[in-house]
PDB file of C-alpha atoms in Angstrom:
ATOM      1  CA  MET A   1      52.338  80.080  80.351  1.00 96.00           C
ATOM      2  CA  CYS A   2      50.788  76.486  78.699  1.00 98.00           C
ATOM      3  CA  PHE A   3      52.809  74.180  76.061  1.00 98.00           C
ATOM      4  CA  PRO A   4      51.092  72.016  74.218  1.00 96.00           C
ATOM      5  CA  HIS A   5      51.729  68.807  73.432  1.00 95.00           C
ATOM      6  CA  ALA A   6      54.010  67.576  69.526  1.00 93.00           C
ATOM      7  CA  GLY A   7      52.060  67.856  67.160  1.00 90.00           C
ATOM      8  CA  GLY A   8      49.735  70.509  69.046  1.00 91.00           C
ATOM      9  CA  ALA A   9      48.467  74.442  69.238  1.00 93.00           C
ATOM     10  CA  ALA A  10      47.693  77.198  71.751  1.00 95.00           C
ATOM     11  CA  SER A  11      43.715  76.400  70.621  1.00 93.00           C
ATOM     12  CA  ALA A  12      44.538  72.598  73.244  1.00 93.00           C
ATOM     13  CA  PHE A  13      44.222  74.769  75.984  1.00 95.00           C
ATOM     14  CA  LEU A  14      41.410  76.186  75.431  1.00 95.00           C
ATOM     15  CA  PRO A  15      38.972  74.327  77.082  1.00 95.00           C
ATOM     16  CA  LEU A  16      41.368  74.635  79.972  1.00 96.00           C
ATOM     17  CA  SER A  17      41.722  78.974  79.599  1.00 95.00           C
ATOM     18  CA  ARG A  18      37.796  78.797  79.697  1.00 95.00           C
ATOM     19  CA  ALA A  19      37.940  76.574  82.919  1.00 95.00           C
ATOM     20  CA  LEU A  20      40.483  79.146  84.918  1.00 94.00           C
ATOM     21  CA  GLY A  21      38.481  82.239  83.304  1.00 87.00           C
ATOM     22  CA  GLY A  22      37.991  84.727  86.224  1.00 82.00           C
ATOM     23  CA  HIS A  23      41.098  82.584  88.363  1.00 83.00           C
ATOM     24  CA  LEU A  24      43.938  83.097  86.640  1.00 90.00           C
ATOM     25  CA  ASP A  25      45.727  85.408  83.298  1.00 92.00           C
ATOM     26  CA  VAL A  26      46.172  82.135  80.992  1.00 94.00           C
ATOM     27  CA  LEU A  27      48.851  82.679  77.742  1.00 95.00           C
ATOM     28  CA  ALA A  28      49.371  79.485  75.336  1.00 96.00           C
ATOM     29  CA  VAL A  29      53.042  78.980  73.178  1.00 96.00           C
ATOM     30  CA  GLN A  30      51.859  78.642  69.570  1.00 96.00           C
ATOM     31  CA  TYR A  31      55.568  76.488  68.732  1.00 96.00           C
ATOM     32  CA  PRO A  32      56.301  77.964  65.264  1.00 95.00           C
ATOM     33  CA  GLY A  33      55.015  75.683  62.260  1.00 92.00           C
ATOM     34  CA  ARG A  34      51.022  75.445  63.036  1.00 89.00           C
ATOM     35  CA  GLN A  35      48.042  77.243  62.543  1.00 88.00           C
ATOM     36  CA  ASP A  36      48.412  80.863  63.053  1.00 91.00           C
ATOM     37  CA  ARG A  37      52.971  80.264  62.289  1.00 93.00           C
ATOM     38  CA  ARG A  38      52.081  77.278  60.009  1.00 89.00           C
ATOM     39  CA  ARG A  39      54.934  79.623  57.654  1.00 90.00           C
ATOM     40  CA  GLU A  40      57.548  79.343  60.573  1.00 94.00           C
ATOM     41  CA  GLU A  41      59.602  76.244  60.308  1.00 93.00           C
ATOM     42  CA  PRO A  42      59.495  74.465  63.290  1.00 92.00           C
ATOM     43  CA  TYR A  43      62.484  73.850  65.890  1.00 93.00           C
ATOM     44  CA  GLY A  44      64.055  70.729  65.314  1.00 89.00           C
ATOM     45  CA  SER A  45      65.363  70.087  69.078  1.00 94.00           C
ATOM     46  CA  ILE A  46      64.102  70.020  71.859  1.00 95.00           C
ATOM     47  CA  ALA A  47      67.551  72.687  73.571  1.00 95.00           C
ATOM     48  CA  ALA A  48      66.526  74.988  70.218  1.00 95.00           C
ATOM     49  CA  HIS A  49      63.196  75.608  71.646  1.00 96.00           C
ATOM     50  CA  ALA A  50      63.376  76.023  74.721  1.00 97.00           C
ATOM     51  CA  ASP A  51      66.353  78.741  74.129  1.00 97.00           C
ATOM     52  CA  ALA A  52      63.837  80.523  72.202  1.00 96.00           C
ATOM     53  CA  LEU A  53      60.454  80.198  74.965  1.00 97.00           C
ATOM     54  CA  ALA A  54      63.173  81.687  77.602  1.00 97.00           C
ATOM     55  CA  GLU A  55      64.188  84.859  75.675  1.00 96.00           C
ATOM     56  CA  ALA A  56      60.665  85.316  75.155  1.00 95.00           C
ATOM     57  CA  MET A  57      59.168  84.961  78.163  1.00 95.00           C
ATOM     58  CA  VAL A  58      61.779  87.424  79.941  1.00 95.00           C
ATOM     59  CA  PRO A  59      59.610  90.514  80.097  1.00 93.00           C
ATOM     60  CA  LEU A  60      56.664  87.633  81.590  1.00 92.00           C
ATOM     61  CA  THR A  61      58.917  87.434  84.842  1.00 93.00           C
ATOM     62  CA  GLY A  62      58.759  90.894  85.886  1.00 91.00           C
ATOM     63  CA  GLY A  63      55.477  89.247  88.522  1.00 91.00           C
ATOM     64  CA  THR A  64      54.262  85.574  89.798  1.00 93.00           C
ATOM     65  CA  TYR A  65      53.526  83.422  86.793  1.00 95.00           C
ATOM     66  CA  ALA A  66      53.283  79.388  86.697  1.00 97.00           C
ATOM     67  CA  LEU A  67      53.665  76.885  84.156  1.00 98.00           C
ATOM     68  CA  PHE A  68      51.660  73.984  82.542  1.00 98.00           C
ATOM     69  CA  GLY A  69      53.268  71.700  80.229  1.00 98.00           C
ATOM     70  CA  HIS A  70      51.425  68.384  78.961  1.00 97.00           C
ATOM     71  CA  SER A  71      53.708  65.444  76.745  1.00 96.00           C
ATOM     72  CA  MET A  72      56.193  67.284  74.625  1.00 96.00           C
ATOM     73  CA  GLY A  73      55.070  70.665  77.041  1.00 97.00           C
ATOM     74  CA  ALA A  74      56.371  69.564  79.558  1.00 98.00           C
ATOM     75  CA  VAL A  75      59.229  68.436  78.998  1.00 97.00           C
ATOM     76  CA  LEU A  76      60.000  72.102  77.627  1.00 98.00           C
ATOM     77  CA  ALA A  77      57.864  73.884  80.420  1.00 98.00           C
ATOM     78  CA  TYR A  78      60.530  71.889  82.769  1.00 97.00           C
ATOM     79  CA  GLU A  79      63.515  73.297  80.154  1.00 97.00           C
ATOM     80  CA  THR A  80      62.480  76.929  79.814  1.00 97.00           C
ATOM     81  CA  ALA A  81      61.659  77.283  83.775  1.00 97.00           C
ATOM     82  CA  ARG A  82      66.521  75.585  83.695  1.00 96.00           C
ATOM     83  CA  ARG A  83      66.613  78.224  81.346  1.00 96.00           C
ATOM     84  CA  LEU A  84      64.672  81.179  83.379  1.00 97.00           C
ATOM     85  CA  VAL A  85      67.049  80.824  86.932  1.00 96.00           C
ATOM     86  CA  ASP A  86      70.188  79.896  84.584  1.00 94.00           C
ATOM     87  CA  ALA A  87      70.149  83.009  83.448  1.00 95.00           C
ATOM     88  CA  GLY A  88      69.589  85.058  86.618  1.00 95.00           C
ATOM     89  CA  ARG A  89      65.227  85.554  85.408  1.00 96.00           C
ATOM     90  CA  PRO A  90      63.025  84.594  88.762  1.00 95.00           C
ATOM     91  CA  GLY A  91      60.956  81.286  88.603  1.00 95.00           C
ATOM     92  CA  PRO A  92      58.343  79.881  88.443  1.00 96.00           C
ATOM     93  CA  CYS A  93      55.811  79.884  91.586  1.00 96.00           C
ATOM     94  CA  ARG A  94      54.887  76.067  90.461  1.00 97.00           C
ATOM     95  CA  VAL A  95      55.505  74.482  87.209  1.00 98.00           C
ATOM     96  CA  PHE A  96      52.550  71.751  86.249  1.00 98.00           C
ATOM     97  CA  LEU A  97      53.940  68.438  84.395  1.00 98.00           C
ATOM     98  CA  SER A  98      51.622  66.484  82.345  1.00 98.00           C
ATOM     99  CA  GLY A  99      51.073  64.045  80.910  1.00 96.00           C
ATOM    100  CA  ARG A 100      55.117  63.088  80.521  1.00 96.00           C
ATOM    101  CA  GLY A 101      57.712  61.376  82.603  1.00 95.00           C
ATOM    102  CA  ALA A 102      60.405  62.742  83.986  1.00 94.00           C
ATOM    103  CA  PRO A 103      63.368  62.227  81.608  1.00 91.00           C
ATOM    104  CA  SER A 104      66.716  60.571  82.016  1.00 85.00           C
ATOM    105  CA  PRO A 105      69.748  60.231  80.221  1.00 81.00           C
ATOM    106  CA  LEU A 106      68.266  58.392  77.261  1.00 76.00           C
ATOM    107  CA  PRO A 107      65.127  58.969  75.212  1.00 74.00           C
ATOM    108  CA  SER A 108      61.709  57.730  76.156  1.00 79.00           C
ATOM    109  CA  VAL A 109      61.507  54.486  73.546  1.00 80.00           C
ATOM    110  CA  HIS A 110      57.680  56.508  73.407  1.00 83.00           C
ATOM    111  CA  ASP A 111      59.557  59.464  71.207  1.00 83.00           C
ATOM    112  CA  ARG A 112      62.094  56.630  68.868  1.00 82.00           C
ATOM    113  CA  LEU A 113      59.738  56.437  65.907  1.00 83.00           C
ATOM    114  CA  GLY A 114      61.025  55.036  62.490  1.00 78.00           C
ATOM    115  CA  GLY A 115      59.473  57.138  59.859  1.00 86.00           C
ATOM    116  CA  ASP A 116      55.940  59.358  59.199  1.00 88.00           C
ATOM    117  CA  ARG A 117      53.752  55.371  60.009  1.00 88.00           C
ATOM    118  CA  GLU A 118      55.018  55.057  63.408  1.00 91.00           C
ATOM    119  CA  ILE A 119      54.949  58.351  63.643  1.00 89.00           C
ATOM    120  CA  LEU A 120      51.028  58.405  63.833  1.00 89.00           C
ATOM    121  CA  THR A 121      50.572  54.472  64.310  1.00 89.00           C
ATOM    122  CA  ALA A 122      51.499  56.588  67.326  1.00 88.00           C
ATOM    123  CA  VAL A 123      49.548  59.582  67.547  1.00 89.00           C
ATOM    124  CA  ARG A 124      46.208  57.158  67.509  1.00 88.00           C
ATOM    125  CA  GLY A 125      47.043  54.942  70.007  1.00 87.00           C
ATOM    126  CA  LEU A 126      47.376  58.644  72.132  1.00 88.00           C
ATOM    127  CA  GLY A 127      44.145  59.711  70.671  1.00 80.00           C
ATOM    128  CA  GLY A 128      44.640  63.289  70.934  1.00 68.00           C
ATOM    129  CA  THR A 129      44.475  64.700  67.567  1.00 64.00           C
ATOM    130  CA  GLY A 130      41.291  63.868  65.989  1.00 62.00           C
ATOM    131  CA  HIS A 131      40.220  60.429  62.860  1.00 61.00           C
ATOM    132  CA  LEU A 132      39.399  63.206  60.459  1.00 66.00           C
ATOM    133  CA  VAL A 133      42.596  65.476  60.749  1.00 76.00           C
ATOM    134  CA  LEU A 134      44.538  62.237  60.443  1.00 76.00           C
ATOM    135  CA  ASP A 135      42.337  60.367  57.697  1.00 78.00           C
ATOM    136  CA  ASP A 136      41.934  63.512  55.433  1.00 81.00           C
ATOM    137  CA  PRO A 137      44.958  64.033  52.929  1.00 82.00           C
ATOM    138  CA  GLU A 138      44.974  67.310  52.782  1.00 85.00           C
ATOM    139  CA  LEU A 139      44.867  68.035  56.365  1.00 83.00           C
ATOM    140  CA  LEU A 140      47.430  65.720  56.898  1.00 84.00           C
ATOM    141  CA  ALA A 141      49.897  67.217  54.875  1.00 86.00           C
ATOM    142  CA  MET A 142      49.688  70.234  56.401  1.00 87.00           C
ATOM    143  CA  VAL A 143      50.264  69.000  60.334  1.00 86.00           C
ATOM    144  CA  MET A 144      52.567  66.138  59.371  1.00 90.00           C
ATOM    145  CA  PRO A 145      55.440  68.689  59.362  1.00 92.00           C
ATOM    146  CA  ALA A 146      54.902  69.518  62.891  1.00 92.00           C
ATOM    147  CA  LEU A 147      54.363  65.569  63.857  1.00 92.00           C
ATOM    148  CA  ARG A 148      57.848  65.274  62.064  1.00 92.00           C
ATOM    149  CA  ALA A 149      59.918  68.450  63.768  1.00 94.00           C
ATOM    150  CA  ASP A 150      58.555  67.653  67.466  1.00 94.00           C
ATOM    151  CA  TYR A 151      59.107  62.952  67.457  1.00 92.00           C
ATOM    152  CA  GLY A 152      61.980  64.712  66.235  1.00 93.00           C
ATOM    153  CA  ALA A 153      63.286  66.243  68.143  1.00 94.00           C
ATOM    154  CA  LEU A 154      61.901  64.595  71.374  1.00 94.00           C
ATOM    155  CA  GLY A 155      63.804  61.292  69.598  1.00 90.00           C
ATOM    156  CA  ALA A 156      66.759  62.145  70.328  1.00 91.00           C
ATOM    157  CA  TYR A 157      66.853  64.890  73.895  1.00 91.00           C
ATOM    158  CA  HIS A 158      68.190  63.746  76.534  1.00 85.00           C
ATOM    159  CA  TRP A 159      68.977  65.200  80.355  1.00 87.00           C
ATOM    160  CA  ASN A 160      72.219  66.323  80.511  1.00 84.00           C
ATOM    161  CA  GLY A 161      71.711  66.519  84.391  1.00 84.00           C
ATOM    162  CA  GLY A 162      72.577  70.139  86.347  1.00 85.00           C
ATOM    163  CA  SER A 163      70.637  71.516  89.089  1.00 89.00           C
ATOM    164  CA  PRO A 164      67.188  70.891  90.567  1.00 94.00           C
ATOM    165  CA  LEU A 165      64.659  72.602  89.636  1.00 95.00           C
ATOM    166  CA  ALA A 166      63.613  75.059  93.159  1.00 95.00           C
ATOM    167  CA  ALA A 167      60.354  75.709  92.341  1.00 96.00           C
ATOM    168  CA  PRO A 168      57.039  73.534  93.627  1.00 96.00           C
ATOM    169  CA  VAL A 169      56.026  70.767  90.973  1.00 97.00           C
ATOM    170  CA  THR A 170      52.731  69.460  90.438  1.00 98.00           C
ATOM    171  CA  VAL A 171      52.703  66.534  88.147  1.00 98.00           C
ATOM    172  CA  LEU A 172      49.539  64.862  86.852  1.00 98.00           C
ATOM    173  CA  ILE A 173      49.190  61.877  84.240  1.00 97.00           C
ATOM    174  CA  GLY A 174      45.878  59.580  83.254  1.00 97.00           C
ATOM    175  CA  ASP A 175      45.519  56.254  85.387  1.00 96.00           C
ATOM    176  CA  ALA A 176      46.255  54.882  81.489  1.00 96.00           C
ATOM    177  CA  ASP A 177      47.995  56.552  79.677  1.00 95.00           C
ATOM    178  CA  PRO A 178      49.361  53.548  77.008  1.00 94.00           C
ATOM    179  CA  VAL A 179      52.532  55.712  77.018  1.00 93.00           C
ATOM    180  CA  VAL A 180      53.534  57.051  80.959  1.00 95.00           C
ATOM    181  CA  ALA A 181      54.122  54.394  84.051  1.00 94.00           C
ATOM    182  CA  VAL A 182      53.165  55.937  87.381  1.00 95.00           C
ATOM    183  CA  GLU A 183      57.054  55.146  88.087  1.00 95.00           C
ATOM    184  CA  GLU A 184      57.979  57.209  85.571  1.00 95.00           C
ATOM    185  CA  ALA A 185      55.781  60.626  86.486  1.00 96.00           C
ATOM    186  CA  ALA A 186      56.566  60.047  90.192  1.00 97.00           C
ATOM    187  CA  ALA A 187      60.840  60.020  89.185  1.00 96.00           C
ATOM    188  CA  TRP A 188      59.944  64.285  88.449  1.00 96.00           C
ATOM    189  CA  HIS A 189      60.276  64.213  92.507  1.00 97.00           C
ATOM    190  CA  ASP A 190      63.778  63.917  92.028  1.00 95.00           C
ATOM    191  CA  HIS A 191      63.902  67.159  89.430  1.00 96.00           C
ATOM    192  CA  THR A 192      62.892  69.673  92.378  1.00 96.00           C
ATOM    193  CA  THR A 193      64.170  71.072  95.591  1.00 96.00           C
ATOM    194  CA  GLY A 194      60.422  71.981  96.181  1.00 94.00           C
ATOM    195  CA  ASP A 195      57.060  70.486  97.202  1.00 95.00           C
ATOM    196  CA  PHE A 196      56.377  68.248  94.981  1.00 97.00           C
ATOM    197  CA  ASP A 197      52.895  66.071  94.063  1.00 96.00           C
ATOM    198  CA  LEU A 198      51.415  63.213  92.616  1.00 98.00           C
ATOM    199  CA  ARG A 199      48.201  63.335  90.719  1.00 97.00           C
ATOM    200  CA  ILE A 200      46.630  60.444  89.158  1.00 98.00           C
ATOM    201  CA  LEU A 201      43.082  61.529  87.532  1.00 97.00           C
ATOM    202  CA  PRO A 202      40.952  59.131  85.100  1.00 97.00           C
ATOM    203  CA  GLY A 203      41.476  58.812  81.682  1.00 95.00           C
ATOM    204  CA  GLY A 204      44.532  58.300  78.825  1.00 95.00           C
ATOM    205  CA  HIS A 205      47.692  60.080  77.819  1.00 95.00           C
ATOM    206  CA  PHE A 206      45.401  63.249  77.063  1.00 94.00           C
ATOM    207  CA  TYR A 207      43.411  62.800  80.167  1.00 95.00           C
ATOM    208  CA  LEU A 208      42.531  66.999  80.331  1.00 94.00           C
ATOM    209  CA  ASP A 209      40.361  66.658  78.029  1.00 91.00           C
ATOM    210  CA  ASP A 210      37.865  65.229  79.755  1.00 93.00           C
ATOM    211  CA  ARG A 211      38.845  65.931  82.664  1.00 95.00           C
ATOM    212  CA  THR A 212      39.376  70.299  82.399  1.00 96.00           C
ATOM    213  CA  ASP A 213      38.010  70.802  85.735  1.00 95.00           C
ATOM    214  CA  GLU A 214      39.590  68.807  87.719  1.00 97.00           C
ATOM    215  CA  VAL A 215      42.973  69.801  87.175  1.00 97.00           C
ATOM    216  CA  ARG A 216      41.060  73.536  86.459  1.00 96.00           C
ATOM    217  CA  ASP A 217      40.177  72.906  90.518  1.00 96.00           C
ATOM    218  CA  ILE A 218      44.856  71.025  90.573  1.00 97.00           C
ATOM    219  CA  ILE A 219      45.814  74.512  89.229  1.00 96.00           C
ATOM    220  CA  THR A 220      44.118  77.026  91.703  1.00 95.00           C
ATOM    221  CA  THR A 221      43.982  75.324  95.247  1.00 94.00           C
ATOM    222  CA  SER A 222      48.367  74.013  94.041  1.00 93.00           C
ATOM    223  CA  LEU A 223      48.717  78.134  93.848  1.00 91.00           C
ATOM    224  CA  LEU A 224      46.396  79.122  96.441  1.00 79.00           C
ATOM    225  CA  VAL A 225      48.345  77.303  99.456  1.00 67.00           C
ATOM    226  CA  ALA A 226      51.615  78.480  97.865  1.00 56.00           C
ATOM    227  CA  GLY A 227      49.663  82.341  98.391  1.00 57.00           C
ATOM    228  CA  SER A 228      50.616  83.131  94.569  1.00 44.00           C
ATOM    229  CA  THR A 229      48.392  85.042  92.055  1.00 39.00           C
ATOM    230  CA  ALA A 230      49.391  84.264  89.024  1.00 42.00           C
TER     231      ALA A 230
END
């Protein structure tokens, strides 16, 4: 199961899904407030969002599965996995956390944005949303509600303790990511009792757009090493 970034939609994982075709069955979360769910109210907190995701995923936990989350999606993948295990459901065989530092008691400085102008500046700096969207008033009006809700949720999110994951974790970041330092990514090690692997790839925050084949190989190799057929 793949979890998109802030302001992102399930379609963000289309290239990776195609690359993994024939190897794995790939599902991607479509958050409310965008694309075919654009008329639905987006979640205003990470906790509420993760609660809903965990509930929706219960039917999928009867078999072997893995989670992949990018940026905000990494936080949601982590919190969803925690909720599933706390509810007595089988946990994921592996969790892939991309483009995000480990959670801490205080929100990341990069998430505490004061309004639309700061959000748009941050989004432009990360490069994940095309300038054609950001420069078109009509398209921008369509994506801003989701961006406001997602960044508001991230700005209020803080880690509240609890047991680490038992699942092995693979963390992936770009070597030129402007908002995630290597040491912040490496700190995910403290949030699992399982195997931990940190992969640093060339690129910025959205390195996976240009490194799809490498990410595919990391995912498939990691799952094969674990003896998984997720």
